[in-house]
């Protein structure tokens, strides 16, 4: 008789450590990007329009406003990404990382390496559509 190994219900501490390193690296990169976005917001465009006609200044002001809104959106998205990565680190500490919140099964390692903050397996993600 062949004894079947029970299905794995969580990743080992060594595997969790590997994911933790991936996530910490992503958090570092995301924070650097967020800092770059924040500094671009605090340093307005140095190519001033003081020497151009009033009409162009108005157009540039509108363009600058749009650009600021886009940077703010990118910064907000980056903050959310950092929060999701930090939540993944908490799941690693709790040893619940990599478990699909819908199916309760382990999320494939390949998916976790690509999207380390995910809480859904591909099976569950595809059911959402």
JSON list of C-alpha atoms in Angstrom, two decimals:
[
{"chain": "A", "resi": 1, "resn": "UNK", "atom": "CA", "xyz": [0.00, 0.00, 0.00]},
{"chain": "A", "resi": 2, "resn": "UNK", "atom": "CA", "xyz": [1.22, 3.40, -0.95]},
{"chain": "A", "resi": 3, "resn": "UNK", "atom": "CA", "xyz": [0.69, 5.99, 1.76]},
{"chain": "A", "resi": 4, "resn": "UNK", "atom": "CA", "xyz": [-0.42, 9.31, 0.37]},
{"chain": "A", "resi": 5, "resn": "UNK", "atom": "CA", "xyz": [1.11, 12.42, 1.80]},
{"chain": "A", "resi": 6, "resn": "UNK", "atom": "CA", "xyz": [-1.50, 14.81, 3.11]},
{"chain": "A", "resi": 7, "resn": "UNK", "atom": "CA", "xyz": [-1.95, 17.93, 1.01]},
{"chain": "A", "resi": 8, "resn": "UNK", "atom": "CA", "xyz": [0.29, 20.71, 2.23]},
{"chain": "A", "resi": 9, "resn": "UNK", "atom": "CA", "xyz": [-1.72, 23.35, 4.11]},
{"chain": "A", "resi": 10, "resn": "UNK", "atom": "CA", "xyz": [0.97, 25.98, 4.56]},
{"chain": "A", "resi": 11, "resn": "UNK", "atom": "CA", "xyz": [4.42, 26.94, 3.36]},
{"chain": "A", "resi": 12, "resn": "UNK", "atom": "CA", "xyz": [7.46, 25.93, 5.44]},
{"chain": "A", "resi": 13, "resn": "UNK", "atom": "CA", "xyz": [9.38, 28.50, 7.46]},
{"chain": "A", "resi": 14, "resn": "UNK", "atom": "CA", "xyz": [12.19, 28.39, 4.87]},
{"chain": "A", "resi": 15, "resn": "UNK", "atom": "CA", "xyz": [9.71, 29.04, 2.04]},
{"chain": "A", "resi": 16, "resn": "UNK", "atom": "CA", "xyz": [8.10, 31.85, 4.03]},
{"chain": "A", "resi": 17, "resn": "UNK", "atom": "CA", "xyz": [11.56, 33.39, 4.56]},
{"chain": "A", "resi": 18, "resn": "UNK", "atom": "CA", "xyz": [12.14, 33.31, 0.79]},
{"chain": "A", "resi": 19, "resn": "UNK", "atom": "CA", "xyz": [8.83, 35.12, 0.19]},
{"chain": "A", "resi": 20, "resn": "UNK", "atom": "CA", "xyz": [9.64, 37.59, 2.98]},
{"chain": "A", "resi": 21, "resn": "UNK", "atom": "CA", "xyz": [12.89, 38.56, 1.22]},
{"chain": "A", "resi": 22, "resn": "UNK", "atom": "CA", "xyz": [11.04, 39.03, -2.09]},
{"chain": "A", "resi": 23, "resn": "UNK", "atom": "CA", "xyz": [8.43, 41.22, -0.39]},
{"chain": "A", "resi": 24, "resn": "UNK", "atom": "CA", "xyz": [10.98, 43.30, 1.55]},
{"chain": "A", "resi": 25, "resn": "UNK", "atom": "CA", "xyz": [12.81, 44.01, -1.71]},
{"chain": "A", "resi": 26, "resn": "UNK", "atom": "CA", "xyz": [9.52, 45.07, -3.35]},
{"chain": "A", "resi": 27, "resn": "UNK", "atom": "CA", "xyz": [8.69, 47.31, -0.36]},
{"chain": "A", "resi": 28, "resn": "UNK", "atom": "CA", "xyz": [12.10, 49.02, -0.67]},
{"chain": "A", "resi": 29, "resn": "UNK", "atom": "CA", "xyz": [11.55, 49.65, -4.38]},
{"chain": "A", "resi": 30, "resn": "UNK", "atom": "CA", "xyz": [7.99, 50.85, -3.85]},
{"chain": "A", "resi": 31, "resn": "UNK", "atom": "CA", "xyz": [9.07, 53.28, -1.11]},
{"chain": "A", "resi": 32, "resn": "UNK", "atom": "CA", "xyz": [11.84, 54.67, -3.34]},
{"chain": "A", "resi": 33, "resn": "UNK", "atom": "CA", "xyz": [9.30, 55.21, -6.10]},
{"chain": "A", "resi": 34, "resn": "UNK", "atom": "CA", "xyz": [6.87, 56.85, -3.68]},
{"chain": "A", "resi": 35, "resn": "UNK", "atom": "CA", "xyz": [9.64, 59.17, -2.44]},
{"chain": "A", "resi": 36, "resn": "UNK", "atom": "CA", "xyz": [10.48, 60.10, -6.04]},
{"chain": "A", "resi": 37, "resn": "UNK", "atom": "CA", "xyz": [6.81, 60.90, -6.71]},
{"chain": "A", "resi": 38, "resn": "UNK", "atom": "CA", "xyz": [6.57, 62.95, -3.52]},
{"chain": "A", "resi": 39, "resn": "UNK", "atom": "CA", "xyz": [9.69, 64.94, -4.37]},
{"chain": "A", "resi": 40, "resn": "UNK", "atom": "CA", "xyz": [8.41, 65.64, -7.89]},
{"chain": "A", "resi": 41, "resn": "UNK", "atom": "CA", "xyz": [5.27, 67.06, -6.29]},
{"chain": "A", "resi": 42, "resn": "UNK", "atom": "CA", "xyz": [7.22, 69.25, -3.89]},
{"chain": "A", "resi": 43, "resn": "UNK", "atom": "CA", "xyz": [9.58, 70.53, -6.62]},
{"chain": "A", "resi": 44, "resn": "UNK", "atom": "CA", "xyz": [7.35, 72.23, -9.17]},
{"chain": "A", "resi": 45, "resn": "UNK", "atom": "CA", "xyz": [8.53, 72.42, -12.76]},
{"chain": "A", "resi": 46, "resn": "UNK", "atom": "CA", "xyz": [11.63, 74.59, -12.90]},
{"chain": "A", "resi": 47, "resn": "UNK", "atom": "CA", "xyz": [11.03, 75.44, -16.57]},
{"chain": "A", "resi": 48, "resn": "UNK", "atom": "CA", "xyz": [8.98, 78.47, -15.58]},
{"chain": "A", "resi": 49, "resn": "UNK", "atom": "CA", "xyz": [6.64, 80.35, -17.89]},
{"chain": "A", "resi": 50, "resn": "UNK", "atom": "CA", "xyz": [7.53, 83.81, -16.59]},
{"chain": "A", "resi": 51, "resn": "UNK", "atom": "CA", "xyz": [8.96, 84.90, -19.95]},
{"chain": "A", "resi": 52, "resn": "UNK", "atom": "CA", "xyz": [6.09, 83.67, -22.13]},
{"chain": "A", "resi": 53, "resn": "UNK", "atom": "CA", "xyz": [2.80, 85.26, -23.08]},
{"chain": "A", "resi": 54, "resn": "UNK", "atom": "CA", "xyz": [-0.19, 84.98, -20.74]},
{"chain": "A", "resi": 55, "resn": "UNK", "atom": "CA", "xyz": [-2.07, 82.53, -22.98]},
{"chain": "A", "resi": 56, "resn": "UNK", "atom": "CA", "xyz": [0.72, 79.99, -22.85]},
{"chain": "A", "resi": 57, "resn": "UNK", "atom": "CA", "xyz": [0.97, 80.38, -19.08]},
{"chain": "A", "resi": 58, "resn": "UNK", "atom": "CA", "xyz": [-2.71, 79.48, -18.71]},
{"chain": "A", "resi": 59, "resn": "UNK", "atom": "CA", "xyz": [-2.25, 76.38, -20.87]},
{"chain": "A", "resi": 60, "resn": "UNK", "atom": "CA", "xyz": [0.83, 75.36, -18.92]},
{"chain": "A", "resi": 61, "resn": "UNK", "atom": "CA", "xyz": [-0.96, 75.89, -15.60]},
{"chain": "A", "resi": 62, "resn": "UNK", "atom": "CA", "xyz": [-3.70, 73.52, -16.76]},
{"chain": "A", "resi": 63, "resn": "UNK", "atom": "CA", "xyz": [-1.13, 71.01, -17.92]},
{"chain": "A", "resi": 64, "resn": "UNK", "atom": "CA", "xyz": [0.76, 71.27, -14.63]},
{"chain": "A", "resi": 65, "resn": "UNK", "atom": "CA", "xyz": [-2.47, 70.71, -12.69]},
{"chain": "A", "resi": 66, "resn": "UNK", "atom": "CA", "xyz": [-3.25, 67.60, -14.73]},
{"chain": "A", "resi": 67, "resn": "UNK", "atom": "CA", "xyz": [0.28, 66.30, -14.22]},
{"chain": "A", "resi": 68, "resn": "UNK", "atom": "CA", "xyz": [0.01, 66.90, -10.46]},
{"chain": "A", "resi": 69, "resn": "UNK", "atom": "CA", "xyz": [-3.28, 64.96, -10.35]},
{"chain": "A", "resi": 70, "resn": "UNK", "atom": "CA", "xyz": [-1.67, 62.07, -12.21]},
{"chain": "A", "resi": 71, "resn": "UNK", "atom": "CA", "xyz": [1.31, 62.06, -9.84]},
{"chain": "A", "resi": 72, "resn": "UNK", "atom": "CA", "xyz": [-1.06, 62.12, -6.86]},
{"chain": "A", "resi": 73, "resn": "UNK", "atom": "CA", "xyz": [-2.93, 59.12, -8.30]},
{"chain": "A", "resi": 74, "resn": "UNK", "atom": "CA", "xyz": [0.33, 57.25, -8.84]},
{"chain": "A", "resi": 75, "resn": "UNK", "atom": "CA", "xyz": [1.42, 58.08, -5.28]},
{"chain": "A", "resi": 76, "resn": "UNK", "atom": "CA", "xyz": [-1.92, 56.86, -3.87]},
{"chain": "A", "resi": 77, "resn": "UNK", "atom": "CA", "xyz": [-1.60, 53.63, -5.86]},
{"chain": "A", "resi": 78, "resn": "UNK", "atom": "CA", "xyz": [1.96, 53.20, -4.61]},
{"chain": "A", "resi": 79, "resn": "UNK", "atom": "CA", "xyz": [0.87, 53.73, -0.98]},
{"chain": "A", "resi": 80, "resn": "UNK", "atom": "CA", "xyz": [-1.84, 51.09, -1.40]},
{"chain": "A", "resi": 81, "resn": "UNK", "atom": "CA", "xyz": [0.71, 48.67, -2.91]},
{"chain": "A", "resi": 82, "resn": "UNK", "atom": "CA", "xyz": [3.04, 49.22, 0.08]},
{"chain": "A", "resi": 83, "resn": "UNK", "atom": "CA", "xyz": [0.14, 48.59, 2.48]},
{"chain": "A", "resi": 84, "resn": "UNK", "atom": "CA", "xyz": [-0.70, 45.34, 0.68]},
{"chain": "A", "resi": 85, "resn": "UNK", "atom": "CA", "xyz": [2.94, 44.22, 0.83]},
{"chain": "A", "resi": 86, "resn": "UNK", "atom": "CA", "xyz": [3.09, 45.05, 4.55]},
{"chain": "A", "resi": 87, "resn": "UNK", "atom": "CA", "xyz": [-0.11, 43.04, 5.11]},
{"chain": "A", "resi": 88, "resn": "UNK", "atom": "CA", "xyz": [1.60, 40.12, 3.33]},
{"chain": "A", "resi": 89, "resn": "UNK", "atom": "CA", "xyz": [4.52, 40.42, 5.77]},
{"chain": "A", "resi": 90, "resn": "UNK", "atom": "CA", "xyz": [2.03, 40.14, 8.66]},
{"chain": "A", "resi": 91, "resn": "UNK", "atom": "CA", "xyz": [0.60, 36.99, 7.06]},
{"chain": "A", "resi": 92, "resn": "UNK", "atom": "CA", "xyz": [4.12, 35.59, 6.85]},
{"chain": "A", "resi": 93, "resn": "UNK", "atom": "CA", "xyz": [4.62, 36.23, 10.58]},
{"chain": "A", "resi": 94, "resn": "UNK", "atom": "CA", "xyz": [1.27, 34.54, 11.28]},
{"chain": "A", "resi": 95, "resn": "UNK", "atom": "CA", "xyz": [2.26, 31.66, 8.95]},
{"chain": "A", "resi": 96, "resn": "UNK", "atom": "CA", "xyz": [-0.92, 32.15, 6.92]},
{"chain": "A", "resi": 97, "resn": "UNK", "atom": "CA", "xyz": [0.87, 33.61, 3.89]},
{"chain": "A", "resi": 98, "resn": "UNK", "atom": "CA", "xyz": [0.19, 31.91, 0.59]},
{"chain": "A", "resi": 99, "resn": "UNK", "atom": "CA", "xyz": [-3.16, 30.42, 1.60]},
{"chain": "A", "resi": 100, "resn": "UNK", "atom": "CA", "xyz": [-6.03, 31.43, -0.70]},
{"chain": "A", "resi": 101, "resn": "UNK", "atom": "CA", "xyz": [-8.73, 33.32, 1.21]},
{"chain": "A", "resi": 102, "resn": "UNK", "atom": "CA", "xyz": [-11.43, 31.79, -1.01]},
{"chain": "A", "resi": 103, "resn": "UNK", "atom": "CA", "xyz": [-10.41, 28.15, -1.45]},
{"chain": "A", "resi": 104, "resn": "UNK", "atom": "CA", "xyz": [-8.16, 27.64, 1.59]},
{"chain": "A", "resi": 105, "resn": "UNK", "atom": "CA", "xyz": [-5.61, 25.95, -0.68]},
{"chain": "A", "resi": 106, "resn": "UNK", "atom": "CA", "xyz": [-2.01, 26.99, -1.15]},
{"chain": "A", "resi": 107, "resn": "UNK", "atom": "CA", "xyz": [-1.43, 29.60, -3.84]},
{"chain": "A", "resi": 108, "resn": "UNK", "atom": "CA", "xyz": [1.15, 28.45, -6.38]},
{"chain": "A", "resi": 109, "resn": "UNK", "atom": "CA", "xyz": [4.69, 29.64, -5.69]},
{"chain": "A", "resi": 110, "resn": "UNK", "atom": "CA", "xyz": [4.99, 31.06, -9.21]},
{"chain": "A", "resi": 111, "resn": "UNK", "atom": "CA", "xyz": [1.97, 33.28, -8.61]},
{"chain": "A", "resi": 112, "resn": "UNK", "atom": "CA", "xyz": [3.30, 34.44, -5.24]},
{"chain": "A", "resi": 113, "resn": "UNK", "atom": "CA", "xyz": [6.66, 35.31, -6.77]},
{"chain": "A", "resi": 114, "resn": "UNK", "atom": "CA", "xyz": [4.94, 37.35, -9.48]},
{"chain": "A", "resi": 115, "resn": "UNK", "atom": "CA", "xyz": [2.28, 38.94, -7.23]},
{"chain": "A", "resi": 116, "resn": "UNK", "atom": "CA", "xyz": [3.61, 38.54, -3.67]},
{"chain": "A", "resi": 117, "resn": "UNK", "atom": "CA", "xyz": [0.76, 40.46, -2.04]},
{"chain": "A", "resi": 118, "resn": "UNK", "atom": "CA", "xyz": [-2.00, 38.30, -3.54]},
{"chain": "A", "resi": 119, "resn": "UNK", "atom": "CA", "xyz": [-4.51, 36.54, -1.30]},
{"chain": "A", "resi": 120, "resn": "UNK", "atom": "CA", "xyz": [-6.21, 34.60, -4.10]},
{"chain": "A", "resi": 121, "resn": "UNK", "atom": "CA", "xyz": [-5.17, 31.54, -6.06]},
{"chain": "A", "resi": 122, "resn": "UNK", "atom": "CA", "xyz": [-5.59, 31.68, -9.84]},
{"chain": "A", "resi": 123, "resn": "UNK", "atom": "CA", "xyz": [-8.59, 29.37, -9.45]},
{"chain": "A", "resi": 124, "resn": "UNK", "atom": "CA", "xyz": [-10.33, 31.84, -7.14]},
{"chain": "A", "resi": 125, "resn": "UNK", "atom": "CA", "xyz": [-9.21, 34.88, -9.18]},
{"chain": "A", "resi": 126, "resn": "UNK", "atom": "CA", "xyz": [-10.66, 33.43, -12.39]},
{"chain": "A", "resi": 127, "resn": "UNK", "atom": "CA", "xyz": [-14.00, 32.76, -10.65]},
{"chain": "A", "resi": 128, "resn": "UNK", "atom": "CA", "xyz": [-14.30, 36.50, -9.98]},
{"chain": "A", "resi": 129, "resn": "UNK", "atom": "CA", "xyz": [-14.73, 37.21, -13.69]}
]
